[in-house]
Short mmCIF file of C-alpha atoms in Angstrom, two decimals:
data_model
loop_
_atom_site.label_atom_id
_atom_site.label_comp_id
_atom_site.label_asym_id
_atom_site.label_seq_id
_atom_site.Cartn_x
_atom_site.Cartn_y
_atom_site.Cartn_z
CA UNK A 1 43.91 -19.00 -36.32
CA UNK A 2 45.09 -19.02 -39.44
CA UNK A 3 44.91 -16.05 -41.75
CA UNK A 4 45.92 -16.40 -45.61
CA UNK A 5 48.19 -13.92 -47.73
CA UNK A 6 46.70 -10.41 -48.38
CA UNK A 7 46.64 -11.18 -52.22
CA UNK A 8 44.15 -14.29 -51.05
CA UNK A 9 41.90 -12.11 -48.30
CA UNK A 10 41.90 -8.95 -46.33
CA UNK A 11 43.83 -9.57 -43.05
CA UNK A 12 41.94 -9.12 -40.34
CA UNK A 13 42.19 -6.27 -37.93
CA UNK A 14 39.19 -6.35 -35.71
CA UNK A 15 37.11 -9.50 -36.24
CA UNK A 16 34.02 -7.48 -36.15
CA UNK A 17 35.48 -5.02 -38.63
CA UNK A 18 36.89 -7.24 -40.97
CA UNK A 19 34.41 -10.02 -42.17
CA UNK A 20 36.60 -12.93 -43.64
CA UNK A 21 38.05 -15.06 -41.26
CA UNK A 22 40.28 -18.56 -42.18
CA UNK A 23 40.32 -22.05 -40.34
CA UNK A 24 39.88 -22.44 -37.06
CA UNK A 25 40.44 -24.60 -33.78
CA UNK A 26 37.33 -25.40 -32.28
CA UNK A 27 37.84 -22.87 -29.07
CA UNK A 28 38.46 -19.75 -31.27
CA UNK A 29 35.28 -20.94 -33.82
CA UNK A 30 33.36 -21.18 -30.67
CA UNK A 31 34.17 -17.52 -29.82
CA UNK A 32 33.55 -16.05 -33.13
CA UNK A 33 29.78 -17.65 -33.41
CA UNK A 34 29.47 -16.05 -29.91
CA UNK A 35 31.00 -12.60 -30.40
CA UNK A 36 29.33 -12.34 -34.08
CA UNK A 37 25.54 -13.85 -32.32
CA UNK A 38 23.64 -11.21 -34.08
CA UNK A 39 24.97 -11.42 -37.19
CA UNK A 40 24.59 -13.79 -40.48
CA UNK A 41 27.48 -15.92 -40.32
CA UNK A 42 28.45 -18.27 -43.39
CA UNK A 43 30.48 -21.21 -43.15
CA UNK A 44 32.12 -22.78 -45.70
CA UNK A 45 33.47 -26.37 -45.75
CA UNK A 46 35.72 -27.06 -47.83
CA UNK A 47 38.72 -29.63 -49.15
CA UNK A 48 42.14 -28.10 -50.88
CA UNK A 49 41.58 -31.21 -53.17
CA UNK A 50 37.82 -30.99 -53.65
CA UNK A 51 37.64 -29.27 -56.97
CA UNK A 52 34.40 -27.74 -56.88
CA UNK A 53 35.86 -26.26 -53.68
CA UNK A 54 38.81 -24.16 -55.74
CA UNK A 55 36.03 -22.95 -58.08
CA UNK A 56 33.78 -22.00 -54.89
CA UNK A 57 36.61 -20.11 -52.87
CA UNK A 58 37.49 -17.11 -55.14
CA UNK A 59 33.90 -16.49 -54.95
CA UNK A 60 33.27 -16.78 -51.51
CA UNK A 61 36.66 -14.10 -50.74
CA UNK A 62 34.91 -11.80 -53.20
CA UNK A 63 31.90 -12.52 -51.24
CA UNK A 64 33.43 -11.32 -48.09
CA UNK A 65 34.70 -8.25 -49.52
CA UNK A 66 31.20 -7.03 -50.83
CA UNK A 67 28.45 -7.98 -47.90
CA UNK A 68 30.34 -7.04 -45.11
CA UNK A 69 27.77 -7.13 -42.75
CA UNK A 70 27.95 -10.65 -43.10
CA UNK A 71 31.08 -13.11 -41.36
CA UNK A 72 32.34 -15.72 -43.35
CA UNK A 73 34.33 -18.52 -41.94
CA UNK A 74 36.21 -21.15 -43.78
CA UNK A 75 37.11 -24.13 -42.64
CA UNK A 76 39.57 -27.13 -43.64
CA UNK A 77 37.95 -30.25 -43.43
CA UNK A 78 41.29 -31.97 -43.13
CA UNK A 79 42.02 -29.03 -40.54
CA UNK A 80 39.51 -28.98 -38.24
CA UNK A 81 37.84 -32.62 -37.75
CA UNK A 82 36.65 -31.60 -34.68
CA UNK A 83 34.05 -28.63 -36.04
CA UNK A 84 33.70 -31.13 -38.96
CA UNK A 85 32.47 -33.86 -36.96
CA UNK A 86 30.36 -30.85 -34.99
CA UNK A 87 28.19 -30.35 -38.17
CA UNK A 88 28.29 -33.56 -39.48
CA UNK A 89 29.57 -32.43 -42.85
CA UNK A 90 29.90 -34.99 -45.09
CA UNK A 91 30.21 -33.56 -48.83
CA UNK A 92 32.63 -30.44 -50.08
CA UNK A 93 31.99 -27.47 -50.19
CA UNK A 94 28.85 -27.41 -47.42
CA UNK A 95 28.02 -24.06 -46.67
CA UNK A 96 26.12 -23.04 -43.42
CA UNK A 97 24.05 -20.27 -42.71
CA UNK A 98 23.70 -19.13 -39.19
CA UNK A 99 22.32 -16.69 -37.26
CA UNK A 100 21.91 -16.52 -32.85
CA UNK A 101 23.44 -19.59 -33.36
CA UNK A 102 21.18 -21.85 -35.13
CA UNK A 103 21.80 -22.73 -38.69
CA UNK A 104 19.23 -21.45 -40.94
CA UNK A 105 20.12 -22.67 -44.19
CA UNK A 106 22.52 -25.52 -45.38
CA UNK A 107 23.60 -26.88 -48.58
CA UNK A 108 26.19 -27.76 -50.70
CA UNK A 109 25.15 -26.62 -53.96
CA UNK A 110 27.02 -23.26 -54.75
CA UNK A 111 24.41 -21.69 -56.82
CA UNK A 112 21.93 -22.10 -54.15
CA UNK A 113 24.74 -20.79 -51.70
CA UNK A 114 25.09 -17.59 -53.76
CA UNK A 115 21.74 -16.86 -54.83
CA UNK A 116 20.82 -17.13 -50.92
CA UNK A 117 23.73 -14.94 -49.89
CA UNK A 118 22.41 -12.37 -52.30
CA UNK A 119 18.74 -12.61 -50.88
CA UNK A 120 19.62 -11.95 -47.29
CA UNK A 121 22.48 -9.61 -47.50
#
């Protein structure tokens, strides 16, 4: 797992105490959708090139930071081809909405993403 500089996110403690986690290998991603069942979990897809991605990320950290009731994952595209390929993700940012491990919403418009987030959290 990879966790980003403290000025980027929080680091994370306790995964269920800490809501913002970074890219992942598919093993560890599998764990987290199973330890965090219950909750909302939000995936985001995204590209370091993509540039609607760098306007999308601040606001998903800041996301993570205010509904933490909610798990948000972010994964590399480039990283992780293997929970790419999972979801069939084909545009960046996609952004998955998940809960007892069925995705409940999916898009890749980030003003749907946040006005959803802000409905269900």
């Amino acid at each position: 797992m990879t966790i980003r500089e403290p000025s980027d996110v929080q680091i994370i403690n306790n995964l269920l105490s800490q809501p913002f986690i970074s890219e992942h290998f598919q093993d560890e991603f599998d764990a987290i959708l199973k330890e965090n069942a219950n909750s909302l979990i939000v995936i985001d897809f995204y590209a370091t090139w993509c540039g609607p991605c760098k306007i999308m990320g601040p606001k998903f950290v800041k996301m993570s930071s205010e509904f933490t009731s909610v798990v948000f994952i972010k994964i590399d595209v480039d990283e992780s081809e293997d929970i790419v390929s999972r979801f069939d993700i084909k545009v960046m940012p996609t952004f998955i909405f998940m809960r007892n491990g069925a995705q409940i919403v999916r898009g890749s418009k980030p003003f749907r993403f946040l006005s959803f987030a802000i409905r269900c959290c």
